[in-house]
mmCIF file of C-alpha atoms in Angstrom:
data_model
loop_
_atom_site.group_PDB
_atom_site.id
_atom_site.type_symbol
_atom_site.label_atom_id
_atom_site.label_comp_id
_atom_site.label_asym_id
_atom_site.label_seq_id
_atom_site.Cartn_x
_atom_site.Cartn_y
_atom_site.Cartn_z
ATOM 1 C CA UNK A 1 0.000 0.000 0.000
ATOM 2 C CA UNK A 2 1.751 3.261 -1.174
ATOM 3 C CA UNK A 3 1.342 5.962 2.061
ATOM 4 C CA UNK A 4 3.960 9.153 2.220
ATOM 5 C CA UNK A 5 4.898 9.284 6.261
ATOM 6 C CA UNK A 6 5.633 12.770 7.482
ATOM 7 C CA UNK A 7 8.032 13.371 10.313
ATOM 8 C CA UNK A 8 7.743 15.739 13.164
ATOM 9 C CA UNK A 9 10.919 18.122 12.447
ATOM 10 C CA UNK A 10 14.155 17.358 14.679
ATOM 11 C CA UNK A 11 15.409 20.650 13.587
ATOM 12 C CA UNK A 12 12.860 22.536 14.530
ATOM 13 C CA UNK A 13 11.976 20.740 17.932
ATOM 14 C CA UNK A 14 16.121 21.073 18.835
ATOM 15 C CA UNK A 15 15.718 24.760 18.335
ATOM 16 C CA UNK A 16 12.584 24.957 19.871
ATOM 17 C CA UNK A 17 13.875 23.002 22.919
ATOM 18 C CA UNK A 18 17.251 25.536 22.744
ATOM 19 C CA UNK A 19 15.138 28.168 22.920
ATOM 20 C CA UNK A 20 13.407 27.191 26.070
ATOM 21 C CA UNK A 21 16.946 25.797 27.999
ATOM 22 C CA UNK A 22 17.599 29.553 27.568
ATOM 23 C CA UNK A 23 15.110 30.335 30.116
ATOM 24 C CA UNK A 24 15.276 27.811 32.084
ATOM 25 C CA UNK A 25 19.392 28.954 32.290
ATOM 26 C CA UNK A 26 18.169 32.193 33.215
ATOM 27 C CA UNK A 27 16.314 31.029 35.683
ATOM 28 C CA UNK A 28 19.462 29.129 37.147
ATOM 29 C CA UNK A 29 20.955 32.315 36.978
ATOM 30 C CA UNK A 30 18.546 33.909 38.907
ATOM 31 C CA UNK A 31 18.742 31.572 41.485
ATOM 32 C CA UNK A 32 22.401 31.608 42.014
ATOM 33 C CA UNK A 33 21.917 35.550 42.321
ATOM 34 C CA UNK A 34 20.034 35.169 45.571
ATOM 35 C CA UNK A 35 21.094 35.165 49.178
ATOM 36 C CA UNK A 36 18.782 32.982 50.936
ATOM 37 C CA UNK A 37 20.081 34.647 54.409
ATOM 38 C CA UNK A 38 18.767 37.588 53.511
ATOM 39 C CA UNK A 39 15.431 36.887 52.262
ATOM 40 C CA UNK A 40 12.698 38.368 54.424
ATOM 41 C CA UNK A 41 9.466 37.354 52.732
ATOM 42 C CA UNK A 42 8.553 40.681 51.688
ATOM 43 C CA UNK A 43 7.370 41.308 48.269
ATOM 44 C CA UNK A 44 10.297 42.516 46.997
ATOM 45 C CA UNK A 45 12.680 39.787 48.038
ATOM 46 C CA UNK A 46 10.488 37.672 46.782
ATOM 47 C CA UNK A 47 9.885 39.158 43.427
ATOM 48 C CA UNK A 48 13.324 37.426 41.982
ATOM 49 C CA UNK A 49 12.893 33.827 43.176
ATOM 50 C CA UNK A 50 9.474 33.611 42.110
ATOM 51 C CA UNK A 51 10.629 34.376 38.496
ATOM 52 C CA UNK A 52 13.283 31.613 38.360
ATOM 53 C CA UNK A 53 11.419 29.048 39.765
ATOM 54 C CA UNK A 54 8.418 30.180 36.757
ATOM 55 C CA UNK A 55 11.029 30.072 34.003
ATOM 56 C CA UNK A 56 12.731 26.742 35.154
ATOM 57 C CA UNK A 57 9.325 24.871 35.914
ATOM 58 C CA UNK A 58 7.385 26.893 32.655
ATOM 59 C CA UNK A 59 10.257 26.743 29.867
ATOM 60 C CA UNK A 60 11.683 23.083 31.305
ATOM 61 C CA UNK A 61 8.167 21.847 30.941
ATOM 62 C CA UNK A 62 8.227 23.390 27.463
ATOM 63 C CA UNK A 63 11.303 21.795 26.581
ATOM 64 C CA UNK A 64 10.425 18.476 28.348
ATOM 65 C CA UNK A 65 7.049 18.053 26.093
ATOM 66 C CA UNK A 66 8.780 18.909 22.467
ATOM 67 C CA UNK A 67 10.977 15.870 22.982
ATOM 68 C CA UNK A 68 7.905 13.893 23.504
ATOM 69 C CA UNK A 69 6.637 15.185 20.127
ATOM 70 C CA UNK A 70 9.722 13.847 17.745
ATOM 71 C CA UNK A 71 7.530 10.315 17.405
ATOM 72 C CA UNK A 72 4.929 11.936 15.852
ATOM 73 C CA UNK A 73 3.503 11.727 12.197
ATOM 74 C CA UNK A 74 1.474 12.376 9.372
ATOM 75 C CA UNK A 75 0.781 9.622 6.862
ATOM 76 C CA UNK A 76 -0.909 9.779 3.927
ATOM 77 C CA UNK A 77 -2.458 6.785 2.224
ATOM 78 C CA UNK A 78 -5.082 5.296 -0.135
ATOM 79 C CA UNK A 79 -7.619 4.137 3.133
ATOM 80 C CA UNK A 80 -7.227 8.080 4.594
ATOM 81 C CA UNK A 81 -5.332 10.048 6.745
ATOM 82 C CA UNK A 82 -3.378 9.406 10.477
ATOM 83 C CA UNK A 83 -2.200 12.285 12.787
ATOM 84 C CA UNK A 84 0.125 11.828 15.544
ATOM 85 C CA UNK A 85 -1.485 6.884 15.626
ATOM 86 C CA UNK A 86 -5.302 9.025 15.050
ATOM 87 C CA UNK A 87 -6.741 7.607 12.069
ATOM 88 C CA UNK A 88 -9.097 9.469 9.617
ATOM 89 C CA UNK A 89 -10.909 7.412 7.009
ATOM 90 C CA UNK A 90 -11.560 9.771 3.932
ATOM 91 C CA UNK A 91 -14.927 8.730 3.723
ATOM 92 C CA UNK A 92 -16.008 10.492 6.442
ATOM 93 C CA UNK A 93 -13.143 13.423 5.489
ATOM 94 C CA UNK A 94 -14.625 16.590 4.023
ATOM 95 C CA UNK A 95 -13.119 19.674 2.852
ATOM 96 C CA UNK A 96 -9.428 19.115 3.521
ATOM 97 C CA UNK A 97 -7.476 21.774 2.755
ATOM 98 C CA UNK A 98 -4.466 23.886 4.408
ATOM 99 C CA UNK A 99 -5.082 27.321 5.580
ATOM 100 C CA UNK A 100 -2.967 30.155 7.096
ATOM 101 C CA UNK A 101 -3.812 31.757 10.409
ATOM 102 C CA UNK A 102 -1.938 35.397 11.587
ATOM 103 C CA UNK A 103 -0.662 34.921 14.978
ATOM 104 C CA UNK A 104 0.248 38.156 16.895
ATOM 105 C CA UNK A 105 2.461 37.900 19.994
ATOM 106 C CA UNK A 106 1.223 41.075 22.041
ATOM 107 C CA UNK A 107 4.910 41.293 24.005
ATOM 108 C CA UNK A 108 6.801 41.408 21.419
ATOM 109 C CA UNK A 109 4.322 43.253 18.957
ATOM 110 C CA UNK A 110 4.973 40.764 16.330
ATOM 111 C CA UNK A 111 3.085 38.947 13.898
ATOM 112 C CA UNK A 112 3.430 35.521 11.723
ATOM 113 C CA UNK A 113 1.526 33.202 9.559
ATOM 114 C CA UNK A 114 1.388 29.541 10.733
ATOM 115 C CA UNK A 115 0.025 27.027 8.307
ATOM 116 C CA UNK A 116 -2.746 24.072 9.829
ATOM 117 C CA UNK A 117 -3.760 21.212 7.715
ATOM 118 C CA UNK A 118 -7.623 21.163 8.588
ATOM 119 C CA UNK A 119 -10.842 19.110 7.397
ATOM 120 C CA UNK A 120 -14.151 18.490 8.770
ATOM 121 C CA UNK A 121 -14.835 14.670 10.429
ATOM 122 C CA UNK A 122 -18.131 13.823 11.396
ATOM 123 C CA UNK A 123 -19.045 17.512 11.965
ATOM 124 C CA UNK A 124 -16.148 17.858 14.067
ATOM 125 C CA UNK A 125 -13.154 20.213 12.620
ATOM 126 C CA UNK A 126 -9.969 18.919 12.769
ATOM 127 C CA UNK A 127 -6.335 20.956 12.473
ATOM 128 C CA UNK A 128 -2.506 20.618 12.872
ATOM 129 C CA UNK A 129 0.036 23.033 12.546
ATOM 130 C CA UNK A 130 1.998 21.594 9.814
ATOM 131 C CA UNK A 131 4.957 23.977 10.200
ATOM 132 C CA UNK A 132 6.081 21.598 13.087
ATOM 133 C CA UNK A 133 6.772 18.926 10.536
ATOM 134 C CA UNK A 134 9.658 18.670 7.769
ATOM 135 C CA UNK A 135 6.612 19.825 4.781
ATOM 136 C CA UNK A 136 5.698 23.015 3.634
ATOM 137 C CA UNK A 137 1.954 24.270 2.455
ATOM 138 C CA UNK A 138 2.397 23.441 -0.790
ATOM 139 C CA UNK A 139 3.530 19.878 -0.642
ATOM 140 C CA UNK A 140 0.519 19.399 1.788
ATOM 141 C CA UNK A 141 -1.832 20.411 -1.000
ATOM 142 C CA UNK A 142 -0.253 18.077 -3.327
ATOM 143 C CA UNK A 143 -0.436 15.611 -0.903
ATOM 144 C CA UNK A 144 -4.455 15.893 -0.688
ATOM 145 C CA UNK A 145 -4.602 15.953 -4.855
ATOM 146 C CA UNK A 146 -2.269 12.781 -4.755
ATOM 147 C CA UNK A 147 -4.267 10.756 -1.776
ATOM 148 C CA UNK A 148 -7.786 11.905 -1.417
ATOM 149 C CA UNK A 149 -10.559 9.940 -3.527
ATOM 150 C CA UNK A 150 -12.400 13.069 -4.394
ATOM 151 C CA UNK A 151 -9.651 14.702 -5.965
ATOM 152 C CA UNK A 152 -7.437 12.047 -7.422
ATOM 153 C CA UNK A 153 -7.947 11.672 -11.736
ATOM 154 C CA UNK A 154 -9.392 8.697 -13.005
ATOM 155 C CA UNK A 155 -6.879 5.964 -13.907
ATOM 156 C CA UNK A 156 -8.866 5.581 -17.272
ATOM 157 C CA UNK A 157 -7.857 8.999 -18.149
ATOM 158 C CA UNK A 158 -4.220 9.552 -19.053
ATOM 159 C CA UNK A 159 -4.816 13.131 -20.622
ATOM 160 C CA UNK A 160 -3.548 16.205 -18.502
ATOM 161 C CA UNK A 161 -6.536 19.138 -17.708
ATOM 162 C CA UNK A 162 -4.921 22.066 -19.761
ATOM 163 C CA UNK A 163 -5.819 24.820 -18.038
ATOM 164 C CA UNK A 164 -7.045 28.206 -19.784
ATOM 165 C CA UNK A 165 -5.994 31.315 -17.940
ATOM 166 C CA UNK A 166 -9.251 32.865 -16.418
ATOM 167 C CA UNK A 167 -9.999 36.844 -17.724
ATOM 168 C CA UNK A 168 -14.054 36.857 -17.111
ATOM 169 C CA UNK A 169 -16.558 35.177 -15.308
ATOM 170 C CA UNK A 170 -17.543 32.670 -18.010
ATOM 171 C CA UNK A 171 -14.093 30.985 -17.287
ATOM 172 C CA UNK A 172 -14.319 30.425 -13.593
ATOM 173 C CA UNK A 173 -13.731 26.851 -12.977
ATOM 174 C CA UNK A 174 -15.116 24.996 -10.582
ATOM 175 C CA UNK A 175 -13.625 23.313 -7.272
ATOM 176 C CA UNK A 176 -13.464 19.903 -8.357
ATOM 177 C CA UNK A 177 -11.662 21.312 -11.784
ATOM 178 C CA UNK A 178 -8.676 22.827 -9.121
ATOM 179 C CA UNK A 179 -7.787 19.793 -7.863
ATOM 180 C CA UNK A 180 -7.423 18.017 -10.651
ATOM 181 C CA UNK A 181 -5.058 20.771 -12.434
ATOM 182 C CA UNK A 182 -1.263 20.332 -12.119
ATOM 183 C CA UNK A 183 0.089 22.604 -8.937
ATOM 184 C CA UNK A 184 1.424 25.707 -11.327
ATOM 185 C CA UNK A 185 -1.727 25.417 -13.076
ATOM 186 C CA UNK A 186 -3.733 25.659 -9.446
ATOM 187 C CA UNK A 187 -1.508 29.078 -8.531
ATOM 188 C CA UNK A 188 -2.099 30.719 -11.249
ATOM 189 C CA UNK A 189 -6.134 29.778 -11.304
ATOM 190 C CA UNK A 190 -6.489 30.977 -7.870
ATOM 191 C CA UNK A 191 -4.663 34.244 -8.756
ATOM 192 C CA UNK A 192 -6.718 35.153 -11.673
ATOM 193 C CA UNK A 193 -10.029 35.024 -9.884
ATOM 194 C CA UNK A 194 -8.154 36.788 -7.446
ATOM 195 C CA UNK A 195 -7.300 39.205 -9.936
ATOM 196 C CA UNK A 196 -10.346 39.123 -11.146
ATOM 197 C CA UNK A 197 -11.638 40.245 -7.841
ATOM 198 C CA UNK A 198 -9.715 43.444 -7.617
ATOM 199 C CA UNK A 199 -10.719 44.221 -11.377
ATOM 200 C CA UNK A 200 -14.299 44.058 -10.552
ATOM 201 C CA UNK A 201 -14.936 42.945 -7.215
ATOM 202 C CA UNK A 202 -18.882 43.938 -7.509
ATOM 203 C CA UNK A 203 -19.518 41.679 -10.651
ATOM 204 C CA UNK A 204 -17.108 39.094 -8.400
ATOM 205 C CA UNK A 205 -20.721 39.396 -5.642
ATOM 206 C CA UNK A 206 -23.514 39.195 -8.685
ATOM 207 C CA UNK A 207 -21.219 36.185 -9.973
ATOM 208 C CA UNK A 208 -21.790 34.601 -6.473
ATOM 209 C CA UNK A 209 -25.016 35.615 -6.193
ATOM 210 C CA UNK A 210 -27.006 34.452 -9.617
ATOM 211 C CA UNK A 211 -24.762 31.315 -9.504
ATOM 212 C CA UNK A 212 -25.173 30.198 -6.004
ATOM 213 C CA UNK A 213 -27.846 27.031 -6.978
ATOM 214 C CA UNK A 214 -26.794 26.992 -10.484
ATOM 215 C CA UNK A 215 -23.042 26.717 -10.249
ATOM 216 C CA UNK A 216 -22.309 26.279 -6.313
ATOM 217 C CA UNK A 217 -18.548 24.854 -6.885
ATOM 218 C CA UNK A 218 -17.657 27.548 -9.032
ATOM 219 C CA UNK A 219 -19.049 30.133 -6.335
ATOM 220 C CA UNK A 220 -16.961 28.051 -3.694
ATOM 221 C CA UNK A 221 -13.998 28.324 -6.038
ATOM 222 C CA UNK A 222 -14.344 32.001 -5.916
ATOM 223 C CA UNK A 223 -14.810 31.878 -2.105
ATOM 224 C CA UNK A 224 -11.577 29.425 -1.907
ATOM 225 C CA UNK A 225 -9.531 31.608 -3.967
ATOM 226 C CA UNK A 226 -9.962 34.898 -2.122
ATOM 227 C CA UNK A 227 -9.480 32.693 1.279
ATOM 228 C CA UNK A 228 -6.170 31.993 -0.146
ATOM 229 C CA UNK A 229 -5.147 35.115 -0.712
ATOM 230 C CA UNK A 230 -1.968 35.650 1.021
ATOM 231 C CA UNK A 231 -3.237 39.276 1.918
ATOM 232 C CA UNK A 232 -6.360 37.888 3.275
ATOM 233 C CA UNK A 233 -7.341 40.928 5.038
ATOM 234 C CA UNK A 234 -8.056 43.106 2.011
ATOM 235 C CA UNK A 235 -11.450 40.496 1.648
ATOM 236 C CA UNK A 236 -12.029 40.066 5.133
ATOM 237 C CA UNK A 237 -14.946 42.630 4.446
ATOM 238 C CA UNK A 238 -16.288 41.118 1.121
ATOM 239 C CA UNK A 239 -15.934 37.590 2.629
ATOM 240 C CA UNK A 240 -17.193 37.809 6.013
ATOM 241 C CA UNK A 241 -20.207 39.610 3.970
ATOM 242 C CA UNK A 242 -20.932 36.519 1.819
ATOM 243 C CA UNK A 243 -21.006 34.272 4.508
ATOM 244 C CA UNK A 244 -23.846 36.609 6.145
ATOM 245 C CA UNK A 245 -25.404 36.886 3.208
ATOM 246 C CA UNK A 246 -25.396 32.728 1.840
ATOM 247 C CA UNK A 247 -25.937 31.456 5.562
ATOM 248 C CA UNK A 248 -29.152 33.835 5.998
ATOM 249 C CA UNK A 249 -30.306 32.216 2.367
ATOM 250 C CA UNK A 250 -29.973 28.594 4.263
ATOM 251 C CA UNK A 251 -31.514 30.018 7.391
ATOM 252 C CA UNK A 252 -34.639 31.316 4.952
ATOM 253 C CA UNK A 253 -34.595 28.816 2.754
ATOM 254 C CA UNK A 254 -33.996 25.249 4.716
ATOM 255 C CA UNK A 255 -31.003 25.140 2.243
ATOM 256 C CA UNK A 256 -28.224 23.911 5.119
ATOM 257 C CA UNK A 257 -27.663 20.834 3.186
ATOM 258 C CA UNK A 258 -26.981 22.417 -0.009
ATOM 259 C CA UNK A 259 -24.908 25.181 1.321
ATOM 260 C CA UNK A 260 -23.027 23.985 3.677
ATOM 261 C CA UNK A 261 -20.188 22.661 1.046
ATOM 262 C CA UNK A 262 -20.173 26.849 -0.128
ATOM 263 C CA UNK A 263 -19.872 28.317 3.460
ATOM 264 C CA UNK A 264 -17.177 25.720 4.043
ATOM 265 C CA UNK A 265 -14.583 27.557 1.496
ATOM 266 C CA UNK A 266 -15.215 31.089 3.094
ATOM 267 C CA UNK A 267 -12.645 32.085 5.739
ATOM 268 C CA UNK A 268 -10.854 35.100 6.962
ATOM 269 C CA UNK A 269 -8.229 35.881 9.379
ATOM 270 C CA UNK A 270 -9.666 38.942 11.459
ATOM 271 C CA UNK A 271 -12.781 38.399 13.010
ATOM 272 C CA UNK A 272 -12.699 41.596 14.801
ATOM 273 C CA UNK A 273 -14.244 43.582 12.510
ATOM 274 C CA UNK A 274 -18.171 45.152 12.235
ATOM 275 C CA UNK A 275 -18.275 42.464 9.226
ATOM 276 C CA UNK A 276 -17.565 39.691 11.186
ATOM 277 C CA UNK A 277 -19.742 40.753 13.899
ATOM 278 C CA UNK A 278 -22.582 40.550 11.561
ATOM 279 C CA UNK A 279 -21.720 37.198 11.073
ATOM 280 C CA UNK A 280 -22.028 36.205 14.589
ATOM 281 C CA UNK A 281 -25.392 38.021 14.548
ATOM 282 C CA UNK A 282 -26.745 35.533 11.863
ATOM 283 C CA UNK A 283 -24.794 32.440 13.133
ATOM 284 C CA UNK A 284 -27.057 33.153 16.439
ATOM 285 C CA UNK A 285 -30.149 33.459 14.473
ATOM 286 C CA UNK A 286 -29.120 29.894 13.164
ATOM 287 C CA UNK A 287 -28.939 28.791 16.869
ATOM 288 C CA UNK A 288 -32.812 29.279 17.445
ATOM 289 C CA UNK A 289 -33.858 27.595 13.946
ATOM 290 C CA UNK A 290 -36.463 24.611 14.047
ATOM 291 C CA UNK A 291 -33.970 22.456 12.147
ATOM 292 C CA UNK A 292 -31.791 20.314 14.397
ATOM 293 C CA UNK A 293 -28.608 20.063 11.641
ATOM 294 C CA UNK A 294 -29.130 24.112 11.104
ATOM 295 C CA UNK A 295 -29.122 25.073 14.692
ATOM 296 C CA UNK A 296 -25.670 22.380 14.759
ATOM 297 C CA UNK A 297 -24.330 23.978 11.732
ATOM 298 C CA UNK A 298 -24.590 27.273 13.171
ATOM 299 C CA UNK A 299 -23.039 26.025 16.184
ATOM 300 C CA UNK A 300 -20.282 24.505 14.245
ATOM 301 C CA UNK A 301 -19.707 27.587 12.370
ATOM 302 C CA UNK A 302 -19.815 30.012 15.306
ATOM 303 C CA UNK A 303 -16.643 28.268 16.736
ATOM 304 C CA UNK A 304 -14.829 29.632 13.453
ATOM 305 C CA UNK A 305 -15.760 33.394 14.592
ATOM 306 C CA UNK A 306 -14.979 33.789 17.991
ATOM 307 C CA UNK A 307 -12.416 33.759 20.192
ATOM 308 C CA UNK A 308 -11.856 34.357 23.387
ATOM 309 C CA UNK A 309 -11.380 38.446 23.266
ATOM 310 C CA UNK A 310 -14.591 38.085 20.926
ATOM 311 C CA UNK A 311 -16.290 36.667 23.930
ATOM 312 C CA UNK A 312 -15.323 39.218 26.462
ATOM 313 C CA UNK A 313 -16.688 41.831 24.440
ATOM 314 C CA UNK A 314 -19.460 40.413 23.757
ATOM 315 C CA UNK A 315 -21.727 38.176 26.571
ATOM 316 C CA UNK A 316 -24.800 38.396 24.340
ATOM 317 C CA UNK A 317 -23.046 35.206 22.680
ATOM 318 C CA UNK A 318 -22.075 33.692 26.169
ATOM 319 C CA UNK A 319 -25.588 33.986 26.724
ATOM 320 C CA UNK A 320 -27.071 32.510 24.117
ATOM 321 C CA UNK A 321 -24.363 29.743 24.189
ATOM 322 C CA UNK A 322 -25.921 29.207 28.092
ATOM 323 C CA UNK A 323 -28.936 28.994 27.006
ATOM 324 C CA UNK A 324 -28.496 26.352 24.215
ATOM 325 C CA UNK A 325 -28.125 23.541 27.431
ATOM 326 C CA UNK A 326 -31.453 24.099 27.649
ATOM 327 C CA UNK A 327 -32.298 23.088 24.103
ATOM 328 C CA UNK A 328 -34.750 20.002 23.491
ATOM 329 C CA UNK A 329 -31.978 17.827 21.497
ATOM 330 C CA UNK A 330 -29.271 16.352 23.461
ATOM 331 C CA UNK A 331 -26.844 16.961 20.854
ATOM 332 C CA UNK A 332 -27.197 20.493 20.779
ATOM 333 C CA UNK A 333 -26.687 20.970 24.199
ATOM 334 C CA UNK A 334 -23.584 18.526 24.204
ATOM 335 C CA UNK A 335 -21.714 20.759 21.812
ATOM 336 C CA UNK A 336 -22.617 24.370 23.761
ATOM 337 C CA UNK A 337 -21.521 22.791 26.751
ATOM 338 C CA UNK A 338 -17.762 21.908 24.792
ATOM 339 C CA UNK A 339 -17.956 25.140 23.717
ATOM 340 C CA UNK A 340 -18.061 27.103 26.600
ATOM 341 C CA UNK A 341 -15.565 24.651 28.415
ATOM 342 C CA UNK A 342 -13.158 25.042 25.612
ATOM 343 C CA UNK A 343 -13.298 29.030 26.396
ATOM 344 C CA UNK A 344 -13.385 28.181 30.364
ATOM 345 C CA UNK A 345 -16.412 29.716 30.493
ATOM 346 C CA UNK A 346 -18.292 28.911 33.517
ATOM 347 C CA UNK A 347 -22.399 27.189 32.929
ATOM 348 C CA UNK A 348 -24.457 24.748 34.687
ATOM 349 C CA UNK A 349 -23.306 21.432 34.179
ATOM 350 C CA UNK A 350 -25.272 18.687 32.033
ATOM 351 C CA UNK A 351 -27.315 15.676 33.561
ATOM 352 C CA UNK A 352 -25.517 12.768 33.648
ATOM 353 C CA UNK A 353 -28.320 11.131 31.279
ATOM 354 C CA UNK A 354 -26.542 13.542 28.497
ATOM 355 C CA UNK A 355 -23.200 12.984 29.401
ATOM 356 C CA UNK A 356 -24.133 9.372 29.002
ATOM 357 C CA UNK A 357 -25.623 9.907 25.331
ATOM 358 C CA UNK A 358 -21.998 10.582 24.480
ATOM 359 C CA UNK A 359 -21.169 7.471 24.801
ATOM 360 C CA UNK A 360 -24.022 5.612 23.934
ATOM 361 C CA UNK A 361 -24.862 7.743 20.566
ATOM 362 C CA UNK A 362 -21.308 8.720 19.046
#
């Protein structure tokens, strides 16, 4: 059985660990620096032990758990996908794809992409930081062309997709049509939508929005592309509107189902914004529909706008989130309650009839 293994990246985990002895040396340091004699217990003498014994127990934990990460893999193969002995069947994978998320790190005021390999497994989303393993982005994506069923060419077909650069709407492609083109020919498609996009980004929305039941995978295409974008933020607006705009059509509509593959290819990076608030405005509309998988859905997609400054600013969604424990399916209120124990968010726990429907309806 062919399978490509992926290895957790020594280099990276010995400068990681490096990185953290530093501190913990510092800490040493510190130490050695103090006269125990003289120590009174006040706050000031007690400022400077305090700090060693943080960076020696915080940074030598650090250190301590990257060497317990060099066993860990990703393998690719015909059957599906394992992460770190986890195995994914790619029947029940949808959507996989690799996506880039801005980190900021508020002490230093600095900020850096990270790359995750992410899908969706029975309507749980799964993701792993792939820049921890010897791969880059790209050879991920090639990866999920090569291995997953969807997206690998039929064997009875030995002629190459040429692709035809794209200069107008008529020549969007659709999703299915990306994966199958060669990986130059998959750049340059996604840049000439994108392109496309900053030529006419209002006949990029009536594209979306006359083809949205006609042509849905060339309207996730679009949506895909833009996502991409390395300078995400310049769509954040256009995309966070879409999403508003298609998930309030499903909400209207009953269209979930049919949508949901659409709403999957939208993303965006800052979730701060007005735009994105809107988004949460809707996505709690979704939480009150009749339909069981649209009030889920809208659960599912809430966790993609939030986070936890989001929720400090903004209890009307703790609130709703509460209030969800109360709702009649036991499902529902299973996944609020993860929720808001994922953001340590404090609620009345669940009866131990649900917390035994867990285990006794997977």
């Amino acid at each position: 059985m062919e399978k490509t293994v992926l290895n957790y990246s020594i280099k990276g985990g010995v400068f990681h660990i490096a990185w953290n002895m530093v501190f913990v040396v510092l800490g040493i340091y510190f130490l050695s620096l103090i006269n125990i004699e003289k120590i009174r217990f006040k706050f000031g003498d007690l400022v400077l032990p305090i700090v060693a014994v943080l960076f020696i127990i915080v940074y030598g934990k650090k250190a301590v758990m990257t060497l317990f990460n060099f066993h860990k893999k990703i393998i690719f193969s015909q059957e599906g996908l394992e992460l770190n002995e986890i195995f994914y069947e790619w029947k029940d994978i949808i959507f996989p794809r690799v996506i880039a998320k801005t980190e900021h790190t508020a002490k230093y005021n600095l900020s850096y992409k990270e790359f995750y390999l992410t899908f969706v497994y029975k309507q749980k989303t799964i993701e792993i930081k792939i820049d921890d393993y010897d791969v880059s982005e790209n050879e991920i994506k090639e990866l999920i062309k090569k291995y997953t069923p969807k997206f690998t060419p039929s064997t009875m077909s030995e002629n190459k997709i040429v692709y035809e650069p794209i200069h107008d709407f008529d020549q969007i492609i659709t999703l299915e049509q990306y994966y199958d083109l060669e990986h130059e020919d998959s750049e340059e498609a996604i840049q000439d939508v994108q392109k496309l996009a900053v030529k006419d980004l209002d006949g990029i929305k009536r594209f979306c929005e006359n083809q949205l039941f006609t042509q849905p995978d060339k309207v996730s295409f679009v949506y895909y592309s833009l996502s991409e974008d390395e300078d995400i933020d310049k769509w954040a607006d256009f995309l966070s509107d879409e999403f508003s705009r298609v998930f309030q059509i499903a909400l209207n509509q009953n269209k979930i189902k049919e949508l949901t593959p659409v709403l999957y290819e939208i993303l965006v990076e800052d979730i701060s914004s007005y735009n994105a608030g809107q988004v949460r405005q809707t996505l709690l509309k979704g939480l009150d529909h009749k339909d069981l998988e649209t009030r889920l859905k809208a659960l599912e997609f809430l966790q993609d706008w939030i986070d936890e400054e989001v929720l400090k600013s903004n209890l009307t969604i703790v609130s709703k989130l509460r209030q969800k424990l109360k709702d009649p399916e036991w499902k529902m209120r299973w996944k609020a309650s993860k929720l808001l124990e994922q953001y340590k968010i404090t609620f009345e726990s669940l009866s131990t009839l649900d917390k035994l429907r867990r285990f006794i309806n997977p």
